[in-house]
XYZ file of C-alpha atoms in Angstrom:
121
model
C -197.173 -123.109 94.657
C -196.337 -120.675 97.413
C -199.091 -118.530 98.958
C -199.643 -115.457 98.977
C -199.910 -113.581 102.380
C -201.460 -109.761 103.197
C -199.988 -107.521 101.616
C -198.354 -104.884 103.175
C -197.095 -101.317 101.139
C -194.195 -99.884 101.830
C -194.773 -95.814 100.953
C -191.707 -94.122 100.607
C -190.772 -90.547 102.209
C -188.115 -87.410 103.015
C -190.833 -87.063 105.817
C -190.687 -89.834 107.911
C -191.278 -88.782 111.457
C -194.257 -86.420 109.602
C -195.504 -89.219 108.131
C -195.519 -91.241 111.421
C -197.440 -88.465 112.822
C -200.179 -88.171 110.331
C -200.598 -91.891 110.724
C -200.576 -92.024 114.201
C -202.624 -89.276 115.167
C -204.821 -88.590 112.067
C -205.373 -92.491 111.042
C -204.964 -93.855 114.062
C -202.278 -96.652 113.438
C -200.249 -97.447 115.956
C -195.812 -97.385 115.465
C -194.986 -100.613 116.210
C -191.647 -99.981 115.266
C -189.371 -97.489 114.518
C -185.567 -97.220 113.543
C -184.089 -93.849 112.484
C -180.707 -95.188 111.557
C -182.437 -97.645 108.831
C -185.230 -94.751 107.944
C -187.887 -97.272 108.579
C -190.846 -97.894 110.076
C -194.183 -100.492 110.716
C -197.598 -99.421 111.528
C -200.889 -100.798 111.796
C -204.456 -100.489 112.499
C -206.558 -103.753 113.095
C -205.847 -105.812 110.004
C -204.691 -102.516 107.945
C -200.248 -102.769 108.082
C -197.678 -100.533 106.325
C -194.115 -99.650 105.987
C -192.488 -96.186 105.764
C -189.101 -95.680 104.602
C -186.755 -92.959 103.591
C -185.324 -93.388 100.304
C -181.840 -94.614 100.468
C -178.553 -94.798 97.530
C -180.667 -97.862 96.136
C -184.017 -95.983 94.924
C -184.125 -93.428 92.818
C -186.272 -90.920 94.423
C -187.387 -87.382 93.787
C -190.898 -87.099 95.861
C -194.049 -89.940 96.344
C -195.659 -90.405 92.943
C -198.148 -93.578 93.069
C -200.190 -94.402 89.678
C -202.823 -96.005 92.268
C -204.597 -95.382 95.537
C -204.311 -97.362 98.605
C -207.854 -98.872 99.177
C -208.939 -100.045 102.651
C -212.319 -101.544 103.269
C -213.605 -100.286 106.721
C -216.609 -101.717 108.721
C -218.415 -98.292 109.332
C -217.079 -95.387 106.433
C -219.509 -92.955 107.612
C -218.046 -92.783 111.405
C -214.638 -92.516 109.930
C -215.352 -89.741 107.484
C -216.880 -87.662 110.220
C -213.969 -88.224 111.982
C -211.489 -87.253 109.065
C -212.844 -85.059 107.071
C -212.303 -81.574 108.720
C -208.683 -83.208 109.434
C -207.519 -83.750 106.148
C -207.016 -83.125 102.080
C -209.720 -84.241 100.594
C -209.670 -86.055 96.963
C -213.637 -86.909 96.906
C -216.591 -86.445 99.672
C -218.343 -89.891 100.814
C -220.523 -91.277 98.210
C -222.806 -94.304 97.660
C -221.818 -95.674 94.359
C -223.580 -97.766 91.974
C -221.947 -101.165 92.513
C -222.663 -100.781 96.330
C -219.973 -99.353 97.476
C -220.167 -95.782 99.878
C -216.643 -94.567 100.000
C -214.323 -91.195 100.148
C -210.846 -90.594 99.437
C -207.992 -88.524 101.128
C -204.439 -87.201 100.379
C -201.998 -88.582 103.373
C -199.691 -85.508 104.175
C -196.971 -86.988 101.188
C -200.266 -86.662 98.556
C -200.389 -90.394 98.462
C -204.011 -91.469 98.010
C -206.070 -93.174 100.697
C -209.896 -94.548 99.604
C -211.945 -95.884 102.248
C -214.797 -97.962 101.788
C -217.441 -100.581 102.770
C -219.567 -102.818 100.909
C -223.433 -101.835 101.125
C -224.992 -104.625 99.617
């Protein structure tokens, strides 16, 4: 049986350089590569890795709709909320919830959502 490796989203977008930039600079990823003529690029931040991609004839594609969230377990949520939460569209505040998890949520600048979290137990 073949195994599985990290899993890494693509999120599609019309905004692609915008979407590079709210990564970059709000998230702190880092663009590790970019190619305008494919609409594409990689990103990552310590384990965290993602693909962004303009739609293309293949994909039908109006705007982002996502029936999910991305969730990304952090070692220290309360540093990183102080850090984003003046910077971006909030979906919930940070919270310490009852199966020992203290997490928020954002929008990223598409309105896909982004929950942060770390285990408290």
């Amino acid at each position: 049986m073949s195994k599985f490796q990290a899993i890494r989203p693509m999120l599609w977008t019309n905004e692609l350089k915008e979407t590079i930039v709210f990564y970059v600079n709000i998230l702190g990823f880092t663009c590790d590569e970019y190619n305008e003529d494919w609409g594409w690029a990689s990103l990552h931040r310590d384990h965290s890795e993602l693909m962004l991609a303009k739609p293309n004839e293949h994909m039908a594609f109006e705007k982002p709709i996502f029936t999910g969230s991305f969730y990304i377990n952090v070692d220290d949520v309360d540093a990183l909320w102080l850090q984003l939460k003046d910077k971006c569209n909030l979906c919930y505040e940070i919270e310490t919830f009852e199966w020992g998890m203290r997490e928020f949520a954002i929008y990223d600048n598409n309105g896909y959502l982004l929950q942060f979290g770390q285990d408290i137990e």
